[in-house]
């Protein structure tokens, strides 16, 4: 994708890249990215910072202080990006929730208590916002700051949550939960890495964008 071999040599580089990311993107993408970077650039270090609502609200300052921001399309405009992979939203209930069979209904969504992320106007879960558009107002029982805790707050209860399928496949086996199809059409997750345009001609950052894109292709293929 980028011809940077004469300007940046990953095999001998001694540098650090910083990223701002959710726990979701870090779990799904951080592992294959770190392996690929280590294989090509053993002297390169990666540092991941947890995304916050203020970081999203002040996106210009956030991008100026990081090499990349992992966030789905649909939130930010006006900044260049590298596409990573697509994902699907799934509904999650406890494995022993006798009130839910293999098929969820909108009545379930309106009746069951919810575990949600943040629950603020700048929420990071558009699938939950789609519920309100459909006229379903979720009864929020638990609010969390990360996606990884959701299965454990759903297990053994009558709660329900929305979770990304790629993340669920990694962490749901550790909790006694079931994944079910959402009873409404949900906009898929299209994850991307946003970056500040001042990096456009930086050979170091060009190499980063290239390897991020290649790892994204690998994740998409699995």
PDB file of C-alpha atoms in Angstrom, residues 9-17 37-46:
ATOM      1  CA  UNK A   9      13.006   0.508   8.358  1.00  0.00           C
ATOM      2  CA  UNK A  10      10.713  -1.438  10.719  1.00  0.00           C
ATOM      3  CA  UNK A  11      13.339  -4.129  11.261  1.00  0.00           C
ATOM      4  CA  UNK A  12      15.665  -1.662  13.003  1.00  0.00           C
ATOM      5  CA  UNK A  13      13.178   0.930  14.275  1.00  0.00           C
ATOM      6  CA  UNK A  14      13.109   1.820  17.973  1.00  0.00           C
ATOM      7  CA  UNK A  15       9.868   3.737  18.462  1.00  0.00           C
ATOM      8  CA  UNK A  16       6.453   3.614  20.135  1.00  0.00           C
ATOM      9  CA  UNK A  17       2.982   3.957  18.664  1.00  0.00           C
ATOM     10  CA  UNK A  37       4.149  -5.631  14.604  1.00  0.00           C
ATOM     11  CA  UNK A  38       6.480  -7.845  16.641  1.00  0.00           C
ATOM     12  CA  UNK A  39       7.155 -10.053  13.623  1.00  0.00           C
ATOM     13  CA  UNK A  40       8.093  -7.131  11.368  1.00  0.00           C
ATOM     14  CA  UNK A  41       9.409  -4.596  13.870  1.00  0.00           C
ATOM     15  CA  UNK A  42      10.677  -6.217  17.078  1.00  0.00           C
ATOM     16  CA  UNK A  43      11.914  -2.874  18.420  1.00  0.00           C
ATOM     17  CA  UNK A  44       8.532  -1.166  18.063  1.00  0.00           C
ATOM     18  CA  UNK A  45       6.334  -0.809  21.155  1.00  0.00           C
ATOM     19  CA  UNK A  46       2.565  -0.353  21.289  1.00  0.00           C
TER      20      UNK A  46
END
